Amino acid sequence: PARKVEDFLNRSTSTENQSGSRCWICENWREIRFVYDPGASGPVGQDIWLFTSLDGYQQPLKLKKFGTEYGAYMMAPAGHLYYIFQVGEEVLPSRTAPVVDTRGSLQSSIRIRRAGERRPPPPKPPPSAGGEADVEEPAAEAEADDEVEVFVVNRRTVLARKPDEPVCVAILPRAQTLRSDSFQPEAWALDHSLFAPYEELLVRRHFCDRCFDVDWRLSRLSSVVKHDQDRALVKELLLSQYAELKVLFSSLCSLEWAL
């Protein structure tokens, strides 16, 4: 048994046969999310399992349902991570992820024992006519039906986590607090609102004068009002109402043409 486990570990290429300490903190492992979308990733099923090369495909992880998808989280070291899914009794790679042929890149096939309930052993044969029972088949042959040999798996490249990068990011829903009937909301005030830092530049006289000078030059009223005295009167009138005209212009720009 020890030799068999060692062979499976040597066959695993998730860590590229690293000789590190196998510590996810020291080696800056990263949290990986696996997703199986029924219908897109593969056939539709109720029980979906995940096998990875981290443990030589020995410990299947059952995926949880999140909406219409099935997912799971796992810590993995930097490098290539190989994995495969089991949907029902069928072991197959995902159609929405890169796949590799184990006979080419991993130099061997992979034998995986299906997850879930084990098949019952075949019934014992009845005794022969002479009264002697037939020789029973070994238990290993009965368990062989639960194993499957695969040649194609999914591959994912895991990047090393930076020292200052958090291990994972979790988003929690906002807590629902009880609101008392005696609670009186504070009266709204501009000084305590979101608009308190806003500064209206039109109230500055110097700023308005500079804006008016630019608008006056761009208006080219000299081509409409020919006389200098009339132009001076029009300029004085517009300057006295310039702040109101700017506010009215901003308000009209927010309306649709149909109105």
PDB file of C-alpha atoms in Angstrom:
ATOM      1  CA  PRO A   1       0.000   0.000   0.000  1.00  0.00           C
ATOM      2  CA  ALA A   2       2.812   2.433   0.811  1.00  0.00           C
ATOM      3  CA  ARG A   3       4.381   1.770  -2.589  1.00  0.00           C
ATOM      4  CA  LYS A   4       1.045   2.355  -4.291  1.00  0.00           C
ATOM      5  CA  VAL A   5       0.557   5.741  -2.575  1.00  0.00           C
ATOM      6  CA  GLU A   6       4.120   6.739  -3.436  1.00  0.00           C
ATOM      7  CA  ASP A   7       3.517   5.930  -7.093  1.00  0.00           C
ATOM      8  CA  PHE A   8       0.425   8.116  -7.122  1.00  0.00           C
ATOM      9  CA  LEU A   9       2.292  10.984  -5.486  1.00  0.00           C
ATOM     10  CA  ASN A  10       5.121  10.696  -7.981  1.00  0.00           C
ATOM     11  CA  ARG A  11       2.582  10.710 -10.778  1.00  0.00           C
ATOM     12  CA  SER A  12       1.119  13.990  -9.511  1.00  0.00           C
ATOM     13  CA  THR A  13       2.562  16.999 -11.296  1.00  0.00           C
ATOM     14  CA  SER A  14       0.665  19.759  -9.493  1.00  0.00           C
ATOM     15  CA  THR A  15       3.764  20.973  -7.722  1.00  0.00           C
ATOM     16  CA  GLU A  16       6.166  19.863 -10.432  1.00  0.00           C
ATOM     17  CA  ASN A  17       7.852  17.579  -7.875  1.00  0.00           C
ATOM     18  CA  GLN A  18       8.832  20.517  -5.709  1.00  0.00           C
ATOM     19  CA  SER A  19      11.113  19.861  -2.798  1.00  0.00           C
ATOM     20  CA  GLY A  20       9.727  22.683  -0.664  1.00  0.00           C
ATOM     21  CA  SER A  21       8.327  22.525   2.828  1.00  0.00           C
ATOM     22  CA  ARG A  22       4.751  21.964   1.515  1.00  0.00           C
ATOM     23  CA  CYS A  23       3.621  24.884   3.704  1.00  0.00           C
ATOM     24  CA  TRP A  24       0.970  27.049   2.041  1.00  0.00           C
ATOM     25  CA  ILE A  25       2.008  30.034   4.174  1.00  0.00           C
ATOM     26  CA  CYS A  26       5.770  29.778   3.585  1.00  0.00           C
ATOM     27  CA  GLU A  27       5.392  29.026  -0.149  1.00  0.00           C
ATOM     28  CA  ASN A  28       2.708  31.697  -0.726  1.00  0.00           C
ATOM     29  CA  TRP A  29       0.023  29.373  -1.994  1.00  0.00           C
ATOM     30  CA  ARG A  30      -2.973  30.968  -3.680  1.00  0.00           C
ATOM     31  CA  GLU A  31      -6.678  30.317  -3.237  1.00  0.00           C
ATOM     32  CA  ILE A  32      -8.161  28.822  -6.422  1.00  0.00           C
ATOM     33  CA  ARG A  33     -11.835  28.676  -7.334  1.00  0.00           C
ATOM     34  CA  PHE A  34     -13.109  25.790  -9.432  1.00  0.00           C
ATOM     35  CA  VAL A  35     -16.419  26.156 -11.276  1.00  0.00           C
ATOM     36  CA  TYR A  36     -18.505  23.612 -13.148  1.00  0.00           C
ATOM     37  CA  ASP A  37     -21.403  24.980 -15.191  1.00  0.00           C
ATOM     38  CA  PRO A  38     -23.828  22.173 -16.114  1.00  0.00           C
ATOM     39  CA  GLY A  39     -24.569  22.222 -19.801  1.00  0.00           C
ATOM     40  CA  ALA A  40     -21.561  24.419 -20.642  1.00  0.00           C
ATOM     41  CA  SER A  41     -18.715  22.654 -18.847  1.00  0.00           C
ATOM     42  CA  GLY A  42     -20.196  19.229 -19.460  1.00  0.00           C
ATOM     43  CA  PRO A  43     -23.322  17.132 -18.929  1.00  0.00           C
ATOM     44  CA  VAL A  44     -25.927  18.024 -16.344  1.00  0.00           C
ATOM     45  CA  GLY A  45     -25.786  16.134 -13.062  1.00  0.00           C
ATOM     46  CA  GLN A  46     -26.695  16.368  -9.411  1.00  0.00           C
ATOM     47  CA  ASP A  47     -23.510  15.099  -7.708  1.00  0.00           C
ATOM     48  CA  ILE A  48     -20.337  16.677  -9.079  1.00  0.00           C
ATOM     49  CA  TRP A  49     -16.868  15.890  -7.703  1.00  0.00           C
ATOM     50  CA  LEU A  50     -13.427  17.349  -8.282  1.00  0.00           C
ATOM     51  CA  PHE A  51     -10.131  15.440  -8.496  1.00  0.00           C
ATOM     52  CA  THR A  52      -6.832  17.343  -8.527  1.00  0.00           C
ATOM     53  CA  SER A  53      -3.188  16.493  -8.891  1.00  0.00           C
ATOM     54  CA  LEU A  54      -2.446  18.014  -5.467  1.00  0.00           C
ATOM     55  CA  ASP A  55      -3.009  14.623  -3.828  1.00  0.00           C
ATOM     56  CA  GLY A  56      -2.600  12.415  -6.874  1.00  0.00           C
ATOM     57  CA  TYR A  57      -6.351  12.407  -7.607  1.00  0.00           C
ATOM     58  CA  GLN A  58      -6.957  10.387  -4.444  1.00  0.00           C
ATOM     59  CA  GLN A  59      -9.286  12.620  -2.390  1.00  0.00           C
ATOM     60  CA  PRO A  60     -12.362  13.775  -4.351  1.00  0.00           C
ATOM     61  CA  LEU A  61     -13.940  17.066  -3.315  1.00  0.00           C
ATOM     62  CA  LYS A  62     -17.683  17.418  -3.725  1.00  0.00           C
ATOM     63  CA  LEU A  63     -18.683  20.722  -5.300  1.00  0.00           C
ATOM     64  CA  LYS A  64     -21.377  22.905  -3.742  1.00  0.00           C
ATOM     65  CA  LYS A  65     -24.134  24.504  -5.743  1.00  0.00           C
ATOM     66  CA  PHE A  66     -24.083  28.283  -6.093  1.00  0.00           C
ATOM     67  CA  GLY A  67     -27.094  29.333  -8.135  1.00  0.00           C
ATOM     68  CA  THR A  68     -26.878  27.441 -11.407  1.00  0.00           C
ATOM     69  CA  GLU A  69     -23.182  26.566 -11.010  1.00  0.00           C
ATOM     70  CA  TYR A  70     -21.171  24.215  -8.827  1.00  0.00           C
ATOM     71  CA  GLY A  71     -17.960  25.426  -7.229  1.00  0.00           C
ATOM     72  CA  ALA A  72     -15.244  24.800  -4.671  1.00  0.00           C
ATOM     73  CA  TYR A  73     -12.207  26.611  -3.273  1.00  0.00           C
ATOM     74  CA  MET A  74      -8.759  25.145  -2.707  1.00  0.00           C
ATOM     75  CA  MET A  75      -5.266  26.343  -1.788  1.00  0.00           C
ATOM     76  CA  ALA A  76      -2.655  25.510  -4.427  1.00  0.00           C
ATOM     77  CA  PRO A  77       1.058  26.245  -4.925  1.00  0.00           C
ATOM     78  CA  ALA A  78       2.479  28.104  -7.896  1.00  0.00           C
ATOM     79  CA  GLY A  79       2.833  26.045 -11.063  1.00  0.00           C
ATOM     80  CA  HIS A  80       0.642  23.834 -13.207  1.00  0.00           C
ATOM     81  CA  LEU A  81      -2.416  22.340 -11.526  1.00  0.00           C
ATOM     82  CA  TYR A  82      -4.200  19.437 -13.202  1.00  0.00           C
ATOM     83  CA  TYR A  83      -7.778  18.482 -12.387  1.00  0.00           C
ATOM     84  CA  ILE A  84     -10.818  16.604 -13.672  1.00  0.00           C
ATOM     85  CA  PHE A  85     -14.502  16.353 -12.742  1.00  0.00           C
ATOM     86  CA  GLN A  86     -16.866  13.504 -12.047  1.00  0.00           C
ATOM     87  CA  VAL A  87     -20.519  14.008 -12.992  1.00  0.00           C
ATOM     88  CA  GLY A  88     -22.619  11.127 -11.771  1.00  0.00           C
ATOM     89  CA  GLU A  89     -20.441   8.127 -12.618  1.00  0.00           C
ATOM     90  CA  GLU A  90     -18.738   9.741 -15.619  1.00  0.00           C
ATOM     91  CA  VAL A  91     -15.220  11.146 -15.145  1.00  0.00           C
ATOM     92  CA  LEU A  92     -14.426  13.829 -17.697  1.00  0.00           C
ATOM     93  CA  PRO A  93     -12.608  17.164 -18.114  1.00  0.00           C
ATOM     94  CA  SER A  94     -14.420  20.469 -18.410  1.00  0.00           C
ATOM     95  CA  ARG A  95     -15.180  21.758 -21.896  1.00  0.00           C
ATOM     96  CA  THR A  96     -14.646  25.379 -20.796  1.00  0.00           C
ATOM     97  CA  ALA A  97     -11.051  24.981 -19.560  1.00  0.00           C
ATOM     98  CA  PRO A  98      -7.743  24.099 -21.273  1.00  0.00           C
ATOM     99  CA  VAL A  99      -7.096  20.360 -21.599  1.00  0.00           C
ATOM    100  CA  VAL A 100      -3.890  18.348 -21.957  1.00  0.00           C
ATOM    101  CA  ASP A 101      -3.203  14.774 -22.984  1.00  0.00           C
ATOM    102  CA  THR A 102      -1.568  12.937 -20.091  1.00  0.00           C
ATOM    103  CA  ARG A 103       0.208  10.542 -22.445  1.00  0.00           C
ATOM    104  CA  GLY A 104       2.141  13.436 -23.943  1.00  0.00           C
ATOM    105  CA  SER A 105       2.749  15.967 -21.185  1.00  0.00           C
ATOM    106  CA  LEU A 106       2.586  13.767 -18.079  1.00  0.00           C
ATOM    107  CA  GLN A 107       4.140  10.686 -19.710  1.00  0.00           C
ATOM    108  CA  SER A 108       1.436   8.364 -18.359  1.00  0.00           C
ATOM    109  CA  SER A 109      -2.280   7.849 -17.916  1.00  0.00           C
ATOM    110  CA  ILE A 110      -4.135   8.453 -14.661  1.00  0.00           C
ATOM    111  CA  ARG A 111      -6.286   5.961 -12.818  1.00  0.00           C
ATOM    112  CA  ILE A 112      -9.031   7.484 -10.700  1.00  0.00           C
ATOM    113  CA  ARG A 113     -11.388   5.732  -8.358  1.00  0.00           C
ATOM    114  CA  ARG A 114     -14.872   7.134  -8.665  1.00  0.00           C
ATOM    115  CA  ALA A 115     -16.362   9.054  -5.762  1.00  0.00           C
ATOM    116  CA  GLY A 116     -19.740   8.381  -4.182  1.00  0.00           C
ATOM    117  CA  GLU A 117     -21.315   5.123  -3.135  1.00  0.00           C
ATOM    118  CA  ARG A 118     -19.370   2.023  -4.085  1.00  0.00           C
ATOM    119  CA  ARG A 119     -20.948  -0.577  -6.262  1.00  0.00           C
ATOM    120  CA  PRO A 120     -22.031  -3.697  -4.338  1.00  0.00           C
ATOM    121  CA  PRO A 121     -19.865  -6.766  -4.911  1.00  0.00           C
ATOM    122  CA  PRO A 122     -21.276  -9.430  -7.226  1.00  0.00           C
ATOM    123  CA  PRO A 123     -23.287 -12.193  -5.526  1.00  0.00           C
ATOM    124  CA  LYS A 124     -21.531 -15.355  -4.565  1.00  0.00           C
ATOM    125  CA  PRO A 125     -21.926 -18.178  -7.071  1.00  0.00           C
ATOM    126  CA  PRO A 126     -24.127 -21.109  -5.989  1.00  0.00           C
ATOM    127  CA  PRO A 127     -22.405 -24.335  -4.985  1.00  0.00           C
ATOM    128  CA  SER A 128     -21.787 -26.843  -7.734  1.00  0.00           C
ATOM    129  CA  ALA A 129     -23.621 -30.106  -8.092  1.00  0.00           C
ATOM    130  CA  GLY A 130     -20.894 -31.957  -6.236  1.00  0.00           C
ATOM    131  CA  GLY A 131     -21.445 -29.763  -3.169  1.00  0.00           C
ATOM    132  CA  GLU A 132     -18.224 -27.823  -3.555  1.00  0.00           C
ATOM    133  CA  ALA A 133     -18.476 -24.019  -3.815  1.00  0.00           C
ATOM    134  CA  ASP A 134     -16.811 -22.305  -6.729  1.00  0.00           C
ATOM    135  CA  VAL A 135     -13.727 -20.232  -6.102  1.00  0.00           C
ATOM    136  CA  GLU A 136     -14.677 -16.636  -5.215  1.00  0.00           C
ATOM    137  CA  GLU A 137     -13.225 -13.797  -7.219  1.00  0.00           C
ATOM    138  CA  PRO A 138     -10.772 -11.588  -5.398  1.00  0.00           C
ATOM    139  CA  ALA A 139     -12.132  -8.373  -3.867  1.00  0.00           C
ATOM    140  CA  ALA A 140      -9.685  -6.360  -5.929  1.00  0.00           C
ATOM    141  CA  GLU A 141     -11.485  -7.369  -9.116  1.00  0.00           C
ATOM    142  CA  ALA A 142     -14.797  -6.139  -7.673  1.00  0.00           C
ATOM    143  CA  GLU A 143     -13.247  -2.781  -6.789  1.00  0.00           C
ATOM    144  CA  ALA A 144     -11.751  -2.451 -10.265  1.00  0.00           C
ATOM    145  CA  ASP A 145     -15.180  -1.521 -11.614  1.00  0.00           C
ATOM    146  CA  ASP A 146     -15.025   1.712  -9.583  1.00  0.00           C
ATOM    147  CA  GLU A 147     -11.746   2.765 -11.190  1.00  0.00           C
ATOM    148  CA  VAL A 148     -11.425   4.542 -14.503  1.00  0.00           C
ATOM    149  CA  GLU A 149      -8.380   5.358 -16.594  1.00  0.00           C
ATOM    150  CA  VAL A 150      -8.271   8.879 -18.061  1.00  0.00           C
ATOM    151  CA  PHE A 151      -5.957  10.333 -20.650  1.00  0.00           C
ATOM    152  CA  VAL A 152      -7.199  13.935 -20.825  1.00  0.00           C
ATOM    153  CA  VAL A 153      -7.346  16.375 -17.888  1.00  0.00           C
ATOM    154  CA  ASN A 154      -7.748  20.098 -17.411  1.00  0.00           C
ATOM    155  CA  ARG A 155      -4.739  22.282 -16.674  1.00  0.00           C
ATOM    156  CA  ARG A 156      -4.549  25.579 -14.835  1.00  0.00           C
ATOM    157  CA  THR A 157      -1.540  27.793 -14.182  1.00  0.00           C
ATOM    158  CA  VAL A 158      -1.360  29.074 -10.618  1.00  0.00           C
ATOM    159  CA  LEU A 159       0.592  32.281 -10.083  1.00  0.00           C
ATOM    160  CA  ALA A 160       2.649  32.811  -6.941  1.00  0.00           C
ATOM    161  CA  ARG A 161       0.982  34.998  -4.352  1.00  0.00           C
ATOM    162  CA  LYS A 162       2.870  38.177  -3.490  1.00  0.00           C
ATOM    163  CA  PRO A 163       3.991  38.606   0.137  1.00  0.00           C
ATOM    164  CA  ASP A 164       1.693  41.609   0.666  1.00  0.00           C
ATOM    165  CA  GLU A 165      -1.282  40.054  -1.158  1.00  0.00           C
ATOM    166  CA  PRO A 166      -4.147  38.735   1.003  1.00  0.00           C
ATOM    167  CA  VAL A 167      -4.735  35.009   1.017  1.00  0.00           C
ATOM    168  CA  CYS A 168      -8.365  35.363   0.005  1.00  0.00           C
ATOM    169  CA  VAL A 169     -11.019  38.026  -0.418  1.00  0.00           C
ATOM    170  CA  ALA A 170     -14.472  37.388   1.035  1.00  0.00           C
ATOM    171  CA  ILE A 171     -17.537  39.574   0.565  1.00  0.00           C
ATOM    172  CA  LEU A 172     -20.071  39.335   3.367  1.00  0.00           C
ATOM    173  CA  PRO A 173     -23.682  40.533   3.106  1.00  0.00           C
ATOM    174  CA  ARG A 174     -24.662  43.586   5.068  1.00  0.00           C
ATOM    175  CA  ALA A 175     -26.109  42.741   8.467  1.00  0.00           C
ATOM    176  CA  GLN A 176     -29.780  43.527   8.871  1.00  0.00           C
ATOM    177  CA  THR A 177     -30.161  45.613  12.034  1.00  0.00           C
ATOM    178  CA  LEU A 178     -33.449  46.039  13.827  1.00  0.00           C
ATOM    179  CA  ARG A 179     -34.879  49.539  13.555  1.00  0.00           C
ATOM    180  CA  SER A 180     -36.816  50.848  16.513  1.00  0.00           C
ATOM    181  CA  ASP A 181     -40.081  52.725  15.990  1.00  0.00           C
ATOM    182  CA  SER A 182     -38.823  55.441  18.312  1.00  0.00           C
ATOM    183  CA  PHE A 183     -35.868  56.172  16.052  1.00  0.00           C
ATOM    184  CA  GLN A 184     -35.982  59.709  14.707  1.00  0.00           C
ATOM    185  CA  PRO A 185     -33.811  60.380  11.664  1.00  0.00           C
ATOM    186  CA  GLU A 186     -31.687  63.476  11.748  1.00  0.00           C
ATOM    187  CA  ALA A 187     -32.988  66.405   9.757  1.00  0.00           C
ATOM    188  CA  TRP A 188     -31.221  66.861   6.463  1.00  0.00           C
ATOM    189  CA  ALA A 189     -28.764  69.713   6.289  1.00  0.00           C
ATOM    190  CA  LEU A 190     -26.392  70.756   3.556  1.00  0.00           C
ATOM    191  CA  ASP A 191     -23.459  71.079   5.943  1.00  0.00           C
ATOM    192  CA  HIS A 192     -23.767  67.390   6.970  1.00  0.00           C
ATOM    193  CA  SER A 193     -24.648  65.952   3.563  1.00  0.00           C
ATOM    194  CA  LEU A 194     -22.711  64.497   0.680  1.00  0.00           C
ATOM    195  CA  PHE A 195     -22.733  67.885  -1.054  1.00  0.00           C
ATOM    196  CA  ALA A 196     -21.057  69.742   1.810  1.00  0.00           C
ATOM    197  CA  PRO A 197     -17.580  69.844   0.172  1.00  0.00           C
ATOM    198  CA  TYR A 198     -19.026  71.169  -3.096  1.00  0.00           C
ATOM    199  CA  GLU A 199     -18.055  74.736  -3.901  1.00  0.00           C
ATOM    200  CA  GLU A 200     -20.073  76.811  -6.332  1.00  0.00           C
ATOM    201  CA  LEU A 201     -17.564  78.817  -8.337  1.00  0.00           C
ATOM    202  CA  LEU A 202     -20.206  81.070  -9.842  1.00  0.00           C
ATOM    203  CA  VAL A 203     -20.576  82.902  -6.549  1.00  0.00           C
ATOM    204  CA  ARG A 204     -17.054  84.229  -6.979  1.00  0.00           C
ATOM    205  CA  ARG A 205     -17.116  87.586  -8.698  1.00  0.00           C
ATOM    206  CA  HIS A 206     -13.646  87.298 -10.160  1.00  0.00           C
ATOM    207  CA  PHE A 207     -14.363  83.856 -11.590  1.00  0.00           C
ATOM    208  CA  CYS A 208     -17.621  85.014 -13.184  1.00  0.00           C
ATOM    209  CA  ASP A 209     -15.914  88.010 -14.774  1.00  0.00           C
ATOM    210  CA  ARG A 210     -13.260  85.830 -16.354  1.00  0.00           C
ATOM    211  CA  CYS A 211     -15.837  83.374 -17.675  1.00  0.00           C
ATOM    212  CA  PHE A 212     -17.903  86.223 -19.073  1.00  0.00           C
ATOM    213  CA  ASP A 213     -14.912  87.685 -20.913  1.00  0.00           C
ATOM    214  CA  VAL A 214     -14.307  84.307 -22.623  1.00  0.00           C
ATOM    215  CA  ASP A 215     -17.972  83.879 -23.539  1.00  0.00           C
ATOM    216  CA  TRP A 216     -18.170  87.448 -24.812  1.00  0.00           C
ATOM    217  CA  ARG A 217     -15.272  86.904 -27.184  1.00  0.00           C
ATOM    218  CA  LEU A 218     -16.681  83.633 -28.473  1.00  0.00           C
ATOM    219  CA  SER A 219     -20.181  85.056 -28.981  1.00  0.00           C
ATOM    220  CA  ARG A 220     -19.051  87.497 -31.729  1.00  0.00           C
ATOM    221  CA  LEU A 221     -21.869  89.920 -30.986  1.00  0.00           C
ATOM    222  CA  SER A 222     -19.938  92.607 -32.794  1.00  0.00           C
ATOM    223  CA  SER A 223     -21.250  91.162 -36.033  1.00  0.00           C
ATOM    224  CA  VAL A 224     -24.842  91.523 -34.765  1.00  0.00           C
ATOM    225  CA  VAL A 225     -24.653  94.777 -32.778  1.00  0.00           C
ATOM    226  CA  LYS A 226     -22.821  97.233 -34.978  1.00  0.00           C
ATOM    227  CA  HIS A 227     -22.648 100.349 -32.771  1.00  0.00           C
ATOM    228  CA  ASP A 228     -20.112 100.523 -29.965  1.00  0.00           C
ATOM    229  CA  GLN A 229     -22.542 102.222 -27.582  1.00  0.00           C
ATOM    230  CA  ASP A 230     -25.169  99.531 -28.102  1.00  0.00           C
ATOM    231  CA  ARG A 231     -22.598  96.794 -27.625  1.00  0.00           C
ATOM    232  CA  ALA A 232     -21.515  98.374 -24.330  1.00  0.00           C
ATOM    233  CA  LEU A 233     -25.126  98.422 -23.093  1.00  0.00           C
ATOM    234  CA  VAL A 234     -25.684  94.792 -24.114  1.00  0.00           C
ATOM    235  CA  LYS A 235     -22.437  93.732 -22.462  1.00  0.00           C
ATOM    236  CA  GLU A 236     -23.328  95.486 -19.230  1.00  0.00           C
ATOM    237  CA  LEU A 237     -26.785  93.892 -19.197  1.00  0.00           C
ATOM    238  CA  LEU A 238     -25.488  90.392 -19.826  1.00  0.00           C
ATOM    239  CA  LEU A 239     -22.761  90.796 -17.217  1.00  0.00           C
ATOM    240  CA  SER A 240     -25.260  91.771 -14.545  1.00  0.00           C
ATOM    241  CA  GLN A 241     -27.309  88.618 -15.229  1.00  0.00           C
ATOM    242  CA  TYR A 242     -24.428  86.297 -16.128  1.00  0.00           C
ATOM    243  CA  ALA A 243     -24.639  84.032 -13.053  1.00  0.00           C
ATOM    244  CA  GLU A 244     -28.382  83.445 -13.604  1.00  0.00           C
ATOM    245  CA  LEU A 245     -27.799  82.770 -17.308  1.00  0.00           C
ATOM    246  CA  LYS A 246     -25.202  80.101 -16.489  1.00  0.00           C
ATOM    247  CA  VAL A 247     -27.571  78.336 -14.086  1.00  0.00           C
ATOM    248  CA  LEU A 248     -30.410  78.501 -16.615  1.00  0.00           C
ATOM    249  CA  PHE A 249     -28.129  77.125 -19.330  1.00  0.00           C
ATOM    250  CA  SER A 250     -27.077  74.181 -17.143  1.00  0.00           C
ATOM    251  CA  SER A 251     -30.703  73.412 -16.341  1.00  0.00           C
ATOM    252  CA  LEU A 252     -31.844  73.518 -19.971  1.00  0.00           C
ATOM    253  CA  CYS A 253     -28.958  71.282 -21.075  1.00  0.00           C
ATOM    254  CA  SER A 254     -30.291  68.476 -18.878  1.00  0.00           C
ATOM    255  CA  LEU A 255     -33.674  68.426 -20.664  1.00  0.00           C
ATOM    256  CA  GLU A 256     -34.566  66.485 -23.771  1.00  0.00           C
ATOM    257  CA  TRP A 257     -35.212  68.213 -27.053  1.00  0.00           C
ATOM    258  CA  ALA A 258     -38.800  66.940 -27.122  1.00  0.00           C
ATOM    259  CA  LEU A 259     -39.602  68.949 -23.989  1.00  0.00           C
TER     260      LEU A 259
END
